[in-house]
Coordinates of N, CA and C in Angstrom, one line a residue:
X211 N 0.7 -1.2 0.1 CA 0.0 0.3 0.2 C 1.4 0.8 0.1
X212 N 0.6 2.0 -1.0 CA 0.8 3.9 -1.2 C -0.1 4.9 -0.4
X213 N 0.6 5.7 0.6 CA -0.7 7.0 0.6 C 0.9 8.0 1.0
X214 N -0.1 9.0 0.1 CA 0.5 10.5 -0.1 C -0.4 10.9 1.3
X215 N 0.7 11.4 2.4 CA -0.3 12.2 2.8 C 0.8 13.6 3.2
X216 N -0.6 15.0 2.5 CA -0.5 16.6 3.1 C 0.0 17.5 4.1
X217 N 0.5 17.9 4.1 CA 0.7 19.1 5.2 C 0.7 20.2 5.4
X218 N 0.7 21.0 5.4 CA 1.2 23.0 5.9 C -0.4 23.3 4.9
X219 N -1.2 22.9 4.8 CA -2.3 24.1 4.8 C -2.4 24.9 5.3
X220 N -3.3 26.0 5.3 CA -4.3 27.0 6.9 C -4.2 28.3 6.3
X221 N -4.8 29.6 6.6 CA -5.6 30.3 6.4 C -4.6 31.3 6.5
X222 N -4.6 32.1 5.9 CA -3.5 33.6 5.3 C -4.0 34.4 4.9
X223 N -3.4 36.1 5.3 CA -3.3 36.5 4.2 C -3.0 37.2 2.9
X224 N -4.2 37.7 2.2 CA -3.5 38.1 1.3 C -1.7 38.8 1.7
X225 N -0.6 38.2 0.8 CA 0.2 39.1 -0.4 C 0.9 38.2 1.1
X226 N 0.9 36.7 1.6 CA 1.2 35.9 2.7 C 2.5 35.0 1.6
X227 N 2.3 33.8 2.2 CA 3.2 32.5 2.1 C 1.6 31.4 3.3
X228 N 2.8 30.3 2.3 CA 3.2 28.6 3.3 C 3.5 28.1 2.2
X229 N 3.9 27.3 2.5 CA 4.7 26.1 2.4 C 4.2 23.9 2.6
X230 N 3.7 24.6 1.4 CA 2.6 22.7 1.5 C 3.8 21.9 1.5
X231 N 3.7 21.0 2.0 CA 4.5 19.2 2.1 C 3.8 17.9 1.6
X232 N 4.0 17.3 1.2 CA 3.5 15.7 0.8 C 4.3 14.9 0.9
X233 N 4.3 13.9 1.7 CA 5.1 12.5 2.5 C 4.3 11.0 1.4
X234 N 5.4 10.2 1.1 CA 4.3 9.6 0.5 C 5.9 8.5 1.1
X235 N 4.3 7.4 1.5 CA 5.0 6.3 2.1 C 4.1 4.6 1.6
X236 N 4.8 4.0 2.2 CA 4.5 2.4 2.3 C 5.5 1.5 1.4
X237 N 5.4 1.1 0.6 CA 5.9 -0.2 -0.2 C 6.1 0.9 -1.6
X238 N 7.6 1.7 -2.1 CA 7.7 2.4 -2.7 C 8.8 1.6 -3.3
X239 N 8.8 1.1 -5.0 CA 9.8 0.9 -5.5 C 11.1 2.3 -6.0
X240 N 10.3 2.9 -6.8 CA 10.7 4.5 -7.7 C 9.4 5.0 -7.3
X241 N 9.5 6.1 -7.8 CA 8.8 7.6 -7.7 C 9.5 8.9 -8.9
X242 N 8.5 8.7 -9.8 CA 8.8 8.9 -11.1 C 8.2 10.4 -10.7
X243 N 7.2 10.7 -11.7 CA 7.4 12.9 -11.5 C 5.9 12.7 -10.0
X244 N 6.5 13.9 -9.5 CA 5.4 14.3 -8.1 C 4.7 15.6 -8.7
X245 N 3.2 15.6 -8.4 CA 3.2 16.9 -8.1 C 1.9 17.7 -7.7
X246 N 1.3 19.3 -8.3 CA 0.9 19.2 -6.9 C -0.6 19.6 -8.2
X247 N -1.7 20.2 -7.8 CA -2.7 20.1 -8.9 C -3.5 20.9 -7.2
X248 N -5.3 21.6 -7.9 CA -6.1 22.3 -6.8 C -7.0 22.0 -7.8
X249 N -7.9 22.7 -6.1 CA -9.2 22.5 -6.9 C -10.4 24.2 -6.1
X250 N -10.0 24.5 -7.1 CA -11.3 26.0 -6.0 C -12.6 25.3 -5.7
X251 N -13.3 26.5 -5.0 CA -14.6 26.9 -4.5 C -15.2 26.3 -6.3
X252 N -16.7 25.5 -5.9 CA -17.0 24.9 -7.1 C -16.7 24.8 -8.7
X253 N -15.2 24.8 -8.6 CA -14.6 24.9 -10.1 C -13.8 23.5 -10.5
X254 N -12.6 22.8 -11.4 CA -12.6 21.2 -11.9 C -11.1 21.8 -11.0
X255 N -10.8 20.3 -11.1 CA -9.5 20.7 -10.3 C -8.2 20.7 -11.9
X256 N -7.1 21.9 -10.9 CA -6.7 22.0 -11.8 C -5.0 21.4 -11.8
X257 N -4.0 21.9 -13.3 CA -2.5 21.7 -12.0 C -2.2 22.9 -12.4
X258 N -0.8 22.5 -11.1 CA -0.1 24.2 -10.0 C 0.7 23.6 -10.9
X259 N 1.8 22.3 -10.9 CA 3.0 22.7 -10.9 C 3.4 20.7 -10.9
X260 N 4.5 20.2 -11.8 CA 5.4 19.5 -12.0 C 6.3 19.5 -11.7
X261 N 7.3 17.7 -11.0 CA 8.2 17.8 -11.2 C 8.9 16.1 -11.5
X262 N 9.6 16.3 -12.7 CA 10.2 15.2 -12.6 C 11.1 14.8 -12.3
X263 N 11.7 13.0 -12.0 CA 12.3 11.4 -11.2 C 13.4 13.0 -11.3
X264 N 13.8 13.4 -12.4 CA 15.7 14.2 -13.1 C 15.5 16.3 -12.1
X265 N 14.0 16.3 -11.8 CA 14.1 17.5 -11.1 C 14.0 18.5 -12.3
X266 N 12.9 18.7 -13.1 CA 13.0 19.3 -14.4 C 11.3 19.8 -13.5
X267 N 10.7 21.4 -13.8 CA 9.8 21.6 -12.7 C 9.3 22.4 -13.9
X268 N 7.9 22.6 -14.0 CA 6.7 23.3 -14.8 C 5.5 23.7 -13.6
X269 N 4.9 24.7 -14.4 CA 3.9 25.4 -13.1 C 2.8 26.4 -14.4
X270 N 1.7 26.2 -13.9 CA 0.2 26.4 -14.1 C 0.8 28.3 -14.6
X271 N 0.9 29.2 -15.4 CA 1.0 30.2 -15.7 C 0.4 30.9 -14.5
X272 N -0.3 30.7 -13.8 CA -1.9 31.6 -12.9 C -0.1 31.6 -11.4
X273 N 0.4 30.6 -11.3 CA 1.8 30.0 -9.8 C 2.9 30.8 -10.5
X274 N 3.4 30.6 -12.0 CA 4.8 31.0 -11.8 C 5.7 32.2 -11.1
X275 N 6.6 32.3 -10.5 CA 7.4 33.5 -10.3 C 6.3 33.1 -8.8
X276 N 5.5 32.6 -8.7 CA 4.8 32.9 -7.1 C 5.4 31.0 -5.7
X277 N 5.2 30.8 -7.1 CA 5.2 28.5 -6.4 C 6.3 28.8 -6.6
X278 N 7.4 27.9 -6.1 CA 8.1 26.3 -6.2 C 7.6 24.9 -6.0
X279 N 8.0 24.4 -6.9 CA 8.5 22.7 -6.0 C 9.8 22.7 -6.0
X280 N 9.6 22.1 -5.3 CA 11.4 21.1 -5.2 C 10.3 19.9 -4.3
X281 N 11.5 19.0 -4.2 CA 11.5 17.7 -3.5 C 12.7 17.3 -3.4
X282 N 12.2 16.0 -2.1 CA 13.5 15.6 -1.3 C 13.4 14.1 -1.9
X283 N 14.5 13.3 -2.7 CA 14.6 12.4 -2.9 C 14.4 11.4 -1.7
X284 N 15.6 11.5 -0.9 CA 15.3 10.6 0.8 C 14.5 10.7 1.1
X285 N 13.6 11.4 1.2 CA 12.4 11.7 1.7 C 11.3 11.1 1.2
X286 N 11.4 10.4 -0.2 CA 10.1 10.8 -0.6 C 9.2 12.1 -0.2
X287 N 9.3 13.6 -0.4 CA 8.9 14.5 -0.6 C 8.6 15.1 -1.3
X288 N 7.6 15.9 -1.5 CA 7.6 16.8 -2.8 C 6.7 17.9 -2.0
X289 N 7.7 18.9 -1.8 CA 7.7 20.2 -0.9 C 6.9 21.4 -2.4
X290 N 5.4 22.3 -2.4 CA 5.2 23.8 -2.7 C 4.9 24.8 -1.9
X291 N 6.2 25.7 -2.4 CA 6.6 26.7 -1.8 C 5.4 27.9 -1.9
X292 N 4.6 28.6 -1.4 CA 3.9 29.5 -2.0 C 3.9 30.6 -1.2
X293 N 4.6 32.3 -2.5 CA 4.6 33.4 -1.7 C 3.5 34.7 -2.7
X294 N 3.6 34.8 -2.3 CA 2.5 36.1 -3.0 C 1.4 36.1 -2.9
X295 N 0.7 35.1 -2.7 CA -0.6 34.3 -1.8 C -1.7 35.5 -2.6
X296 N -2.6 35.5 -3.4 CA -3.9 36.1 -3.6 C -4.7 35.0 -3.5
X297 N -6.0 36.0 -3.1 CA -8.0 35.3 -2.8 C -7.7 33.7 -3.7
X298 N -7.4 34.5 -5.3 CA -7.1 33.2 -6.4 C -7.4 31.6 -6.5
X299 N -5.8 32.0 -5.4 CA -5.4 31.0 -4.9 C -5.9 30.4 -3.8
X300 N -6.5 30.1 -3.9 CA -7.9 29.4 -2.6 C -8.2 28.1 -2.7
X301 N -8.1 27.3 -2.3 CA -8.3 25.9 -2.9 C -8.0 25.1 -1.7
X302 N -8.4 23.4 -2.7 CA -7.4 21.8 -2.3 C -7.1 22.1 -2.7
X303 N -5.5 21.7 -1.4 CA -5.0 21.5 -3.3 C -4.4 20.2 -2.8
X304 N -4.0 19.1 -3.2 CA -3.4 18.0 -4.4 C -2.2 17.2 -4.5
X305 N -1.9 16.6 -3.8 CA -0.3 15.8 -4.5 C -0.4 14.7 -5.0
X306 N 0.2 14.1 -5.6 CA 0.3 13.8 -6.8 C 1.3 12.8 -6.3
X307 N 1.9 11.8 -7.4 CA 2.8 10.8 -7.6 C 2.7 9.3 -8.3
X308 N 3.6 9.4 -9.7 CA 3.8 8.4 -9.9 C 5.1 7.6 -9.4
X309 N 4.8 6.2 -9.4 CA 4.8 5.5 -8.8 C 5.1 3.8 -8.5
X310 N 5.9 2.7 -8.2 CA 6.2 1.6 -9.0 C 6.2 1.3 -7.5
X311 N 5.6 0.2 -7.4 CA 5.9 -0.6 -6.2 C 7.2 -2.1 -6.1
X312 N 7.5 -1.6 -7.1 CA 8.3 -2.9 -7.9 C 8.6 -2.8 -8.4
X313 N 10.0 -3.5 -8.5 CA 10.2 -3.2 -10.6 C 9.4 -3.9 -12.1
X314 N 8.9 -4.2 -11.5 CA 8.0 -5.0 -12.5 C 6.5 -4.5 -12.7
X315 N 6.3 -3.9 -11.6 CA 5.0 -3.1 -11.9 C 4.7 -2.0 -12.3
X316 N 3.3 -2.1 -12.9 CA 2.9 -0.8 -14.0 C 3.2 0.8 -13.0
X317 N 4.1 1.9 -13.3 CA 3.4 3.4 -12.9 C 2.2 3.5 -12.3
X318 N 1.8 3.8 -11.1 CA 0.7 4.1 -10.8 C 0.5 5.6 -10.2
X319 N -0.7 6.0 -10.9 CA -0.9 7.4 -10.4 C -1.3 7.5 -8.6
X320 N -0.9 7.9 -7.3 CA -1.7 8.1 -6.7 C -2.0 9.7 -6.2
X321 N -2.7 9.5 -4.9 CA -3.2 11.4 -5.0 C -3.2 11.4 -2.8
X322 N -3.5 12.1 -3.1 CA -3.6 12.7 -1.6 C -5.1 13.4 -0.9
X323 N -4.9 13.0 0.1 CA -5.8 13.3 0.4 C -6.4 15.1 0.4
X324 N -5.5 15.5 0.3 CA -6.0 17.2 0.1 C -5.6 18.2 1.3
X325 N -5.1 19.9 0.8 CA -5.5 20.4 2.4 C -5.7 21.5 1.7
X326 N -6.6 22.3 2.2 CA -6.7 22.9 2.1 C -6.3 24.6 2.7
X327 N -7.1 25.5 1.4 CA -5.1 26.4 1.5 C -6.4 27.9 1.8
X328 N -6.6 28.9 2.2 CA -7.9 29.7 1.8 C -7.4 30.7 2.3
X329 N -6.5 32.1 1.5 CA -6.0 33.3 1.5 C -7.1 34.6 1.4
X330 N -7.4 34.8 2.5 CA -8.0 36.6 2.5 C -7.8 37.7 2.6
X331 N -9.5 38.1 2.0 CA -8.7 38.9 0.9 C -8.8 41.0 2.3

């Protein structure tokens, strides 16, 4: 079994910052890309940022230059550093990761349970 557990969400004022963490645990052989998505109230889930196994990152245009994704390979953890937060960033944030549980299994996408980020104006 594999679990992804997010932490670090909360309430912050406009212009503030937060750091989200997502740790993968369980039977893990390897982790491919890891990413963060978000679902604003009443809207569909959208990609925020993704980081490859080699460390290459990509961002949604709306968060470029404000959010930074990083990962700790030893801890199987992905982070999302968010600065200059805006009310439009309010959403439930989910992490995901492509994980193999053994050398001969297919890559499977796992998701965390989500963490709420609320930015007040």
